[in-house]
């Protein structure tokens, strides 16, 4: 049995994580690899890559645009994310606007080297999303991080993580975005953060997300972690929840070039 939480946005802290996912029989999920039919991603054991990592020299940071107004307009006005969270992401160099007005979300390794980047288009009429060449999914973007936190909330996307934080206090809770449902980002996070004891799986509330949550819950509970599954209450993902609950009156100021 897997515990699925669907109550309205409880604040989560280390003391409240007292639930444990029972083990699932091995023949339910397989022993080597699990691929969810039609999934956004697949699960596999982490593979150590000893090859030197390098970014496409024509991309990361070279295309950074001084103005971030399109990023603010898209994330705050269209996606209803709190401006303060976008401010923080930009200040921590986890988000910038490129010269084609895309949002670029960046993930780092423990030495603060960029290892992953995802472009997301800001024009709502033309949906665009693409990983930067050379990106490593093991280094998942972490919108909120405290080195001493023992709990991590796991989302499919950075926008979902920021959406949840826009609706709730996430004080003391780390967040990561898998950019899909691959477990590589969570594996690397846990390797680099051995103090972690609790995992909250907050993937999409659809067939793929639910099945993926069950697989991940089994995997990490067997490793001794306290695991919870917390789904969006009414909609497919956390951003849809945020947009549905927005009253349309929240202010979002665009970035000022002079700042």
PDB file of C-alpha atoms in Angstrom:
ATOM      1  CA  UNK A   1       0.000   0.000   0.000  1.00  0.00           C
ATOM      2  CA  UNK A   2       1.306   3.427  -0.930  1.00  0.00           C
ATOM      3  CA  UNK A   3       0.280   6.468   1.072  1.00  0.00           C
ATOM      4  CA  UNK A   4      -1.067   9.173  -1.221  1.00  0.00           C
ATOM      5  CA  UNK A   5      -1.780  12.597   0.249  1.00  0.00           C
ATOM      6  CA  UNK A   6      -4.386  14.702  -1.489  1.00  0.00           C
ATOM      7  CA  UNK A   7      -5.291  17.124   1.268  1.00  0.00           C
ATOM      8  CA  UNK A   8      -4.919  20.799   0.540  1.00  0.00           C
ATOM      9  CA  UNK A   9      -1.299  21.893   0.730  1.00  0.00           C
ATOM     10  CA  UNK A  10      -0.176  20.956   4.234  1.00  0.00           C
ATOM     11  CA  UNK A  11       3.047  22.583   5.325  1.00  0.00           C
ATOM     12  CA  UNK A  12       5.699  19.887   5.480  1.00  0.00           C
ATOM     13  CA  UNK A  13       8.624  19.814   7.878  1.00  0.00           C
ATOM     14  CA  UNK A  14      10.968  17.172   9.218  1.00  0.00           C
ATOM     15  CA  UNK A  15       8.841  16.484  12.296  1.00  0.00           C
ATOM     16  CA  UNK A  16       5.733  15.741  10.234  1.00  0.00           C
ATOM     17  CA  UNK A  17       7.340  13.093   8.030  1.00  0.00           C
ATOM     18  CA  UNK A  18       6.453   9.992   9.984  1.00  0.00           C
ATOM     19  CA  UNK A  19       5.006   7.857   7.192  1.00  0.00           C
ATOM     20  CA  UNK A  20       6.835   4.982   5.566  1.00  0.00           C
ATOM     21  CA  UNK A  21       5.992   3.275   2.273  1.00  0.00           C
ATOM     22  CA  UNK A  22       5.885  -0.515   2.741  1.00  0.00           C
ATOM     23  CA  UNK A  23       8.049  -2.617   0.443  1.00  0.00           C
ATOM     24  CA  UNK A  24       6.563  -3.652  -2.886  1.00  0.00           C
ATOM     25  CA  UNK A  25       7.216  -7.120  -4.261  1.00  0.00           C
ATOM     26  CA  UNK A  26      10.160  -7.160  -6.621  1.00  0.00           C
ATOM     27  CA  UNK A  27       8.172  -8.662  -9.472  1.00  0.00           C
ATOM     28  CA  UNK A  28       5.948  -5.585  -9.421  1.00  0.00           C
ATOM     29  CA  UNK A  29       8.631  -3.213 -10.577  1.00  0.00           C
ATOM     30  CA  UNK A  30      11.336  -5.476 -11.987  1.00  0.00           C
ATOM     31  CA  UNK A  31      14.950  -5.790 -10.938  1.00  0.00           C
ATOM     32  CA  UNK A  32      16.927  -3.829 -13.532  1.00  0.00           C
ATOM     33  CA  UNK A  33      14.877  -1.168 -15.290  1.00  0.00           C
ATOM     34  CA  UNK A  34      11.322   0.059 -15.165  1.00  0.00           C
ATOM     35  CA  UNK A  35       9.777   1.995 -18.054  1.00  0.00           C
ATOM     36  CA  UNK A  36       6.260   3.324 -17.599  1.00  0.00           C
ATOM     37  CA  UNK A  37       4.293   2.905 -20.813  1.00  0.00           C
ATOM     38  CA  UNK A  38       4.073   6.231 -22.575  1.00  0.00           C
ATOM     39  CA  UNK A  39       6.106   7.801 -19.805  1.00  0.00           C
ATOM     40  CA  UNK A  40       7.812  11.179 -19.858  1.00  0.00           C
ATOM     41  CA  UNK A  41      10.994   9.406 -18.858  1.00  0.00           C
ATOM     42  CA  UNK A  42      12.376   6.028 -17.836  1.00  0.00           C
ATOM     43  CA  UNK A  43      14.012   4.686 -14.694  1.00  0.00           C
ATOM     44  CA  UNK A  44      17.403   3.089 -14.714  1.00  0.00           C
ATOM     45  CA  UNK A  45      20.297   2.541 -12.391  1.00  0.00           C
ATOM     46  CA  UNK A  46      22.643   5.503 -12.224  1.00  0.00           C
ATOM     47  CA  UNK A  47      25.592   5.126 -14.566  1.00  0.00           C
ATOM     48  CA  UNK A  48      28.920   6.669 -13.621  1.00  0.00           C
ATOM     49  CA  UNK A  49      30.223   8.801 -16.473  1.00  0.00           C
ATOM     50  CA  UNK A  50      33.945   9.509 -16.184  1.00  0.00           C
ATOM     51  CA  UNK A  51      34.144  11.463 -19.427  1.00  0.00           C
ATOM     52  CA  UNK A  52      34.985  15.167 -19.029  1.00  0.00           C
ATOM     53  CA  UNK A  53      31.884  17.319 -19.091  1.00  0.00           C
ATOM     54  CA  UNK A  54      31.670  20.311 -21.384  1.00  0.00           C
ATOM     55  CA  UNK A  55      28.895  22.680 -22.397  1.00  0.00           C
ATOM     56  CA  UNK A  56      28.129  23.703 -25.898  1.00  0.00           C
ATOM     57  CA  UNK A  57      30.429  26.774 -25.986  1.00  0.00           C
ATOM     58  CA  UNK A  58      27.887  28.722 -28.003  1.00  0.00           C
ATOM     59  CA  UNK A  59      25.158  28.348 -25.410  1.00  0.00           C
ATOM     60  CA  UNK A  60      25.379  28.520 -21.663  1.00  0.00           C
ATOM     61  CA  UNK A  61      25.746  32.036 -20.301  1.00  0.00           C
ATOM     62  CA  UNK A  62      27.080  33.352 -23.613  1.00  0.00           C
ATOM     63  CA  UNK A  63      23.505  34.057 -24.648  1.00  0.00           C
ATOM     64  CA  UNK A  64      22.429  35.613 -21.371  1.00  0.00           C
ATOM     65  CA  UNK A  65      20.322  38.719 -21.947  1.00  0.00           C
ATOM     66  CA  UNK A  66      20.579  41.627 -19.518  1.00  0.00           C
ATOM     67  CA  UNK A  67      16.832  42.123 -19.475  1.00  0.00           C
ATOM     68  CA  UNK A  68      14.711  39.448 -17.770  1.00  0.00           C
ATOM     69  CA  UNK A  69      11.325  41.056 -18.417  1.00  0.00           C
ATOM     70  CA  UNK A  70      10.044  38.165 -20.554  1.00  0.00           C
ATOM     71  CA  UNK A  71      10.968  35.696 -17.824  1.00  0.00           C
ATOM     72  CA  UNK A  72       9.060  37.706 -15.223  1.00  0.00           C
ATOM     73  CA  UNK A  73       6.107  38.201 -17.531  1.00  0.00           C
ATOM     74  CA  UNK A  74       5.851  34.509 -18.343  1.00  0.00           C
ATOM     75  CA  UNK A  75       6.491  33.039 -14.905  1.00  0.00           C
ATOM     76  CA  UNK A  76       4.604  35.618 -12.836  1.00  0.00           C
ATOM     77  CA  UNK A  77       1.772  36.695 -15.108  1.00  0.00           C
ATOM     78  CA  UNK A  78       1.119  33.530 -17.116  1.00  0.00           C
ATOM     79  CA  UNK A  79       2.216  30.913 -14.592  1.00  0.00           C
ATOM     80  CA  UNK A  80       1.254  32.941 -11.474  1.00  0.00           C
ATOM     81  CA  UNK A  81       4.514  32.253  -9.656  1.00  0.00           C
ATOM     82  CA  UNK A  82       5.447  34.676  -6.872  1.00  0.00           C
ATOM     83  CA  UNK A  83       7.876  37.363  -8.005  1.00  0.00           C
ATOM     84  CA  UNK A  84      10.073  36.882  -4.933  1.00  0.00           C
ATOM     85  CA  UNK A  85      10.767  33.304  -5.987  1.00  0.00           C
ATOM     86  CA  UNK A  86      11.775  34.383  -9.480  1.00  0.00           C
ATOM     87  CA  UNK A  87      13.993  37.074  -7.928  1.00  0.00           C
ATOM     88  CA  UNK A  88      15.710  34.414  -5.824  1.00  0.00           C
ATOM     89  CA  UNK A  89      16.237  32.048  -8.749  1.00  0.00           C
ATOM     90  CA  UNK A  90      17.850  34.807 -10.819  1.00  0.00           C
ATOM     91  CA  UNK A  91      20.003  36.026  -7.911  1.00  0.00           C
ATOM     92  CA  UNK A  92      21.280  32.474  -7.353  1.00  0.00           C
ATOM     93  CA  UNK A  93      22.062  32.072 -11.082  1.00  0.00           C
ATOM     94  CA  UNK A  94      19.571  29.233 -11.389  1.00  0.00           C
ATOM     95  CA  UNK A  95      17.496  31.116 -13.955  1.00  0.00           C
ATOM     96  CA  UNK A  96      18.149  33.632 -16.688  1.00  0.00           C
ATOM     97  CA  UNK A  97      16.643  34.926 -19.920  1.00  0.00           C
ATOM     98  CA  UNK A  98      18.486  34.106 -23.141  1.00  0.00           C
ATOM     99  CA  UNK A  99      18.703  36.232 -26.266  1.00  0.00           C
ATOM    100  CA  UNK A 100      15.617  34.513 -27.698  1.00  0.00           C
ATOM    101  CA  UNK A 101      13.540  35.385 -24.623  1.00  0.00           C
ATOM    102  CA  UNK A 102      13.521  31.818 -23.276  1.00  0.00           C
ATOM    103  CA  UNK A 103      13.687  30.967 -19.591  1.00  0.00           C
ATOM    104  CA  UNK A 104      16.850  28.966 -18.905  1.00  0.00           C
ATOM    105  CA  UNK A 105      16.812  26.857 -15.714  1.00  0.00           C
ATOM    106  CA  UNK A 106      20.255  25.688 -14.553  1.00  0.00           C
ATOM    107  CA  UNK A 107      21.338  22.778 -12.334  1.00  0.00           C
ATOM    108  CA  UNK A 108      24.737  22.644 -10.601  1.00  0.00           C
ATOM    109  CA  UNK A 109      27.068  20.026  -9.149  1.00  0.00           C
ATOM    110  CA  UNK A 110      28.406  20.158  -5.591  1.00  0.00           C
ATOM    111  CA  UNK A 111      31.287  22.371  -6.755  1.00  0.00           C
ATOM    112  CA  UNK A 112      28.807  24.907  -8.143  1.00  0.00           C
ATOM    113  CA  UNK A 113      29.612  24.067 -11.750  1.00  0.00           C
ATOM    114  CA  UNK A 114      26.652  24.204 -14.165  1.00  0.00           C
ATOM    115  CA  UNK A 115      25.841  20.678 -15.358  1.00  0.00           C
ATOM    116  CA  UNK A 116      22.276  20.896 -16.605  1.00  0.00           C
ATOM    117  CA  UNK A 117      20.174  23.525 -18.354  1.00  0.00           C
ATOM    118  CA  UNK A 118      16.648  23.571 -19.734  1.00  0.00           C
ATOM    119  CA  UNK A 119      15.183  26.145 -22.089  1.00  0.00           C
ATOM    120  CA  UNK A 120      11.485  26.953 -21.714  1.00  0.00           C
ATOM    121  CA  UNK A 121       9.808  29.297 -24.179  1.00  0.00           C
ATOM    122  CA  UNK A 122       8.009  32.341 -22.818  1.00  0.00           C
ATOM    123  CA  UNK A 123       5.533  32.783 -25.681  1.00  0.00           C
ATOM    124  CA  UNK A 124       2.311  31.042 -24.540  1.00  0.00           C
ATOM    125  CA  UNK A 125       1.184  30.666 -28.154  1.00  0.00           C
ATOM    126  CA  UNK A 126       4.213  28.583 -29.110  1.00  0.00           C
ATOM    127  CA  UNK A 127       5.152  26.027 -26.470  1.00  0.00           C
ATOM    128  CA  UNK A 128       8.835  25.195 -26.480  1.00  0.00           C
ATOM    129  CA  UNK A 129      10.998  23.171 -24.108  1.00  0.00           C
ATOM    130  CA  UNK A 130      14.428  21.690 -24.715  1.00  0.00           C
ATOM    131  CA  UNK A 131      17.482  20.588 -22.760  1.00  0.00           C
ATOM    132  CA  UNK A 132      20.817  22.171 -23.580  1.00  0.00           C
ATOM    133  CA  UNK A 133      23.219  19.911 -25.455  1.00  0.00           C
ATOM    134  CA  UNK A 134      25.462  18.122 -22.961  1.00  0.00           C
ATOM    135  CA  UNK A 135      23.064  18.432 -20.027  1.00  0.00           C
ATOM    136  CA  UNK A 136      23.250  15.720 -17.375  1.00  0.00           C
ATOM    137  CA  UNK A 137      19.906  14.865 -15.751  1.00  0.00           C
ATOM    138  CA  UNK A 138      21.744  13.693 -12.644  1.00  0.00           C
ATOM    139  CA  UNK A 139      22.275  17.325 -11.686  1.00  0.00           C
ATOM    140  CA  UNK A 140      18.664  18.323 -11.272  1.00  0.00           C
ATOM    141  CA  UNK A 141      17.831  21.992 -10.715  1.00  0.00           C
ATOM    142  CA  UNK A 142      17.187  22.756  -7.049  1.00  0.00           C
ATOM    143  CA  UNK A 143      14.942  25.825  -6.704  1.00  0.00           C
ATOM    144  CA  UNK A 144      15.212  25.799  -2.915  1.00  0.00           C
ATOM    145  CA  UNK A 145      18.218  24.448  -1.022  1.00  0.00           C
ATOM    146  CA  UNK A 146      19.444  24.464   2.576  1.00  0.00           C
ATOM    147  CA  UNK A 147      22.524  22.292   3.229  1.00  0.00           C
ATOM    148  CA  UNK A 148      21.225  21.102   6.608  1.00  0.00           C
ATOM    149  CA  UNK A 149      17.703  20.161   5.517  1.00  0.00           C
ATOM    150  CA  UNK A 150      16.804  16.506   6.043  1.00  0.00           C
ATOM    151  CA  UNK A 151      13.780  16.598   3.733  1.00  0.00           C
ATOM    152  CA  UNK A 152      13.497  16.951  -0.022  1.00  0.00           C
ATOM    153  CA  UNK A 153      10.390  17.483  -2.149  1.00  0.00           C
ATOM    154  CA  UNK A 154      10.661  16.040  -5.652  1.00  0.00           C
ATOM    155  CA  UNK A 155       8.837  17.582  -8.628  1.00  0.00           C
ATOM    156  CA  UNK A 156       8.745  16.880 -12.344  1.00  0.00           C
ATOM    157  CA  UNK A 157       9.602  20.470 -13.286  1.00  0.00           C
ATOM    158  CA  UNK A 158      11.081  23.631 -11.833  1.00  0.00           C
ATOM    159  CA  UNK A 159       7.849  25.473 -12.581  1.00  0.00           C
ATOM    160  CA  UNK A 160       5.911  22.918 -10.512  1.00  0.00           C
ATOM    161  CA  UNK A 161       8.351  23.329  -7.617  1.00  0.00           C
ATOM    162  CA  UNK A 162       8.031  27.112  -7.720  1.00  0.00           C
ATOM    163  CA  UNK A 163       4.258  26.796  -8.020  1.00  0.00           C
ATOM    164  CA  UNK A 164       4.026  24.713  -4.860  1.00  0.00           C
ATOM    165  CA  UNK A 165       6.247  27.159  -3.002  1.00  0.00           C
ATOM    166  CA  UNK A 166       4.026  30.014  -4.207  1.00  0.00           C
ATOM    167  CA  UNK A 167       1.097  28.368  -2.404  1.00  0.00           C
ATOM    168  CA  UNK A 168       2.901  27.140   0.707  1.00  0.00           C
ATOM    169  CA  UNK A 169       5.669  27.905   3.108  1.00  0.00           C
ATOM    170  CA  UNK A 170       8.595  25.654   2.182  1.00  0.00           C
ATOM    171  CA  UNK A 171      10.857  26.817   4.981  1.00  0.00           C
ATOM    172  CA  UNK A 172      13.390  24.119   5.808  1.00  0.00           C
ATOM    173  CA  UNK A 173      12.352  21.977   2.850  1.00  0.00           C
ATOM    174  CA  UNK A 174      14.639  21.441  -0.123  1.00  0.00           C
ATOM    175  CA  UNK A 175      13.154  21.038  -3.597  1.00  0.00           C
ATOM    176  CA  UNK A 176      14.501  19.453  -6.769  1.00  0.00           C
ATOM    177  CA  UNK A 177      13.080  19.116 -10.275  1.00  0.00           C
ATOM    178  CA  UNK A 178      13.724  15.889 -12.190  1.00  0.00           C
ATOM    179  CA  UNK A 179      12.838  17.379 -15.586  1.00  0.00           C
ATOM    180  CA  UNK A 180      10.626  14.355 -16.132  1.00  0.00           C
ATOM    181  CA  UNK A 181      10.387  11.241 -13.993  1.00  0.00           C
ATOM    182  CA  UNK A 182      13.933   9.878 -14.181  1.00  0.00           C
ATOM    183  CA  UNK A 183      15.383   9.004 -10.784  1.00  0.00           C
ATOM    184  CA  UNK A 184      18.901  10.122 -11.766  1.00  0.00           C
ATOM    185  CA  UNK A 185      18.505  13.585 -10.266  1.00  0.00           C
ATOM    186  CA  UNK A 186      17.221  12.244  -6.959  1.00  0.00           C
ATOM    187  CA  UNK A 187      19.962   9.610  -6.794  1.00  0.00           C
ATOM    188  CA  UNK A 188      22.633  12.283  -7.211  1.00  0.00           C
ATOM    189  CA  UNK A 189      20.947  14.598  -4.720  1.00  0.00           C
ATOM    190  CA  UNK A 190      20.850  11.879  -2.069  1.00  0.00           C
ATOM    191  CA  UNK A 191      24.484  11.007  -2.743  1.00  0.00           C
ATOM    192  CA  UNK A 192      25.510  14.614  -2.190  1.00  0.00           C
ATOM    193  CA  UNK A 193      23.158  15.125   0.785  1.00  0.00           C
ATOM    194  CA  UNK A 194      23.593  12.108   3.077  1.00  0.00           C
ATOM    195  CA  UNK A 195      21.775  13.925   5.886  1.00  0.00           C
ATOM    196  CA  UNK A 196      18.481  13.391   4.014  1.00  0.00           C
ATOM    197  CA  UNK A 197      15.992  11.137   5.797  1.00  0.00           C
ATOM    198  CA  UNK A 198      12.660  12.037   4.172  1.00  0.00           C
ATOM    199  CA  UNK A 199      11.473  12.247   0.566  1.00  0.00           C
ATOM    200  CA  UNK A 200       8.172  13.777  -0.569  1.00  0.00           C
ATOM    201  CA  UNK A 201       7.249  12.727  -4.112  1.00  0.00           C
ATOM    202  CA  UNK A 202       5.185  15.487  -5.707  1.00  0.00           C
ATOM    203  CA  UNK A 203       4.913  14.376  -9.315  1.00  0.00           C
ATOM    204  CA  UNK A 204       1.954  14.932 -11.626  1.00  0.00           C
ATOM    205  CA  UNK A 205      -1.495  13.634 -10.754  1.00  0.00           C
ATOM    206  CA  UNK A 206      -1.920  11.564 -13.917  1.00  0.00           C
ATOM    207  CA  UNK A 207      -1.341   7.918 -14.806  1.00  0.00           C
ATOM    208  CA  UNK A 208       2.332   8.401 -15.601  1.00  0.00           C
ATOM    209  CA  UNK A 209       3.032  10.501 -12.522  1.00  0.00           C
ATOM    210  CA  UNK A 210       1.127   8.210 -10.165  1.00  0.00           C
ATOM    211  CA  UNK A 211       2.817   5.066 -11.486  1.00  0.00           C
ATOM    212  CA  UNK A 212       6.210   6.737 -11.336  1.00  0.00           C
ATOM    213  CA  UNK A 213       5.565   7.844  -7.754  1.00  0.00           C
ATOM    214  CA  UNK A 214       4.776   4.282  -6.719  1.00  0.00           C
ATOM    215  CA  UNK A 215       7.961   2.965  -8.316  1.00  0.00           C
ATOM    216  CA  UNK A 216      10.115   5.635  -6.710  1.00  0.00           C
ATOM    217  CA  UNK A 217       8.396   5.170  -3.344  1.00  0.00           C
ATOM    218  CA  UNK A 218       9.230   1.473  -3.399  1.00  0.00           C
ATOM    219  CA  UNK A 219      12.819   2.094  -4.474  1.00  0.00           C
ATOM    220  CA  UNK A 220      13.650   4.633  -1.795  1.00  0.00           C
ATOM    221  CA  UNK A 221      11.665   3.116   1.057  1.00  0.00           C
ATOM    222  CA  UNK A 222      13.675  -0.058   0.532  1.00  0.00           C
ATOM    223  CA  UNK A 223      16.785   2.069   1.006  1.00  0.00           C
ATOM    224  CA  UNK A 224      15.484   3.193   4.404  1.00  0.00           C
ATOM    225  CA  UNK A 225      14.076   6.627   3.593  1.00  0.00           C
ATOM    226  CA  UNK A 226      10.762   7.906   4.907  1.00  0.00           C
ATOM    227  CA  UNK A 227       8.711   8.421   1.748  1.00  0.00           C
ATOM    228  CA  UNK A 228       5.453  10.250   1.123  1.00  0.00           C
ATOM    229  CA  UNK A 229       3.473  10.782  -2.065  1.00  0.00           C
ATOM    230  CA  UNK A 230       1.726  14.141  -2.181  1.00  0.00           C
ATOM    231  CA  UNK A 231      -0.399  14.795  -5.272  1.00  0.00           C
ATOM    232  CA  UNK A 232      -2.051  17.953  -6.574  1.00  0.00           C
ATOM    233  CA  UNK A 233      -5.567  18.050  -5.150  1.00  0.00           C
ATOM    234  CA  UNK A 234      -7.709  18.761  -8.220  1.00  0.00           C
ATOM    235  CA  UNK A 235      -5.499  19.240 -11.249  1.00  0.00           C
ATOM    236  CA  UNK A 236      -2.773  17.434 -13.169  1.00  0.00           C
ATOM    237  CA  UNK A 237       0.199  19.331 -11.812  1.00  0.00           C
ATOM    238  CA  UNK A 238       1.135  21.959  -9.252  1.00  0.00           C
ATOM    239  CA  UNK A 239       1.179  24.835 -11.700  1.00  0.00           C
ATOM    240  CA  UNK A 240      -2.353  24.030 -12.830  1.00  0.00           C
ATOM    241  CA  UNK A 241      -3.342  24.076  -9.156  1.00  0.00           C
ATOM    242  CA  UNK A 242      -1.704  27.466  -8.688  1.00  0.00           C
ATOM    243  CA  UNK A 243      -3.251  29.008 -11.795  1.00  0.00           C
ATOM    244  CA  UNK A 244      -6.688  27.656 -10.879  1.00  0.00           C
ATOM    245  CA  UNK A 245      -6.437  29.203  -7.418  1.00  0.00           C
ATOM    246  CA  UNK A 246      -5.008  32.554  -8.506  1.00  0.00           C
ATOM    247  CA  UNK A 247      -7.408  35.473  -8.185  1.00  0.00           C
ATOM    248  CA  UNK A 248      -5.781  37.377 -11.018  1.00  0.00           C
ATOM    249  CA  UNK A 249      -5.026  40.382  -8.815  1.00  0.00           C
ATOM    250  CA  UNK A 250      -1.548  39.505  -7.590  1.00  0.00           C
ATOM    251  CA  UNK A 251       1.033  42.040  -8.678  1.00  0.00           C
ATOM    252  CA  UNK A 252       4.065  40.953 -10.612  1.00  0.00           C
ATOM    253  CA  UNK A 253       6.519  43.658 -11.545  1.00  0.00           C
ATOM    254  CA  UNK A 254       8.786  43.129 -14.483  1.00  0.00           C
ATOM    255  CA  UNK A 255      12.515  43.328 -14.003  1.00  0.00           C
ATOM    256  CA  UNK A 256      13.997  46.784 -14.188  1.00  0.00           C
ATOM    257  CA  UNK A 257      17.092  46.953 -16.393  1.00  0.00           C
ATOM    258  CA  UNK A 258      18.531  49.613 -14.121  1.00  0.00           C
ATOM    259  CA  UNK A 259      18.581  47.303 -11.093  1.00  0.00           C
TER     260      UNK A 259
END
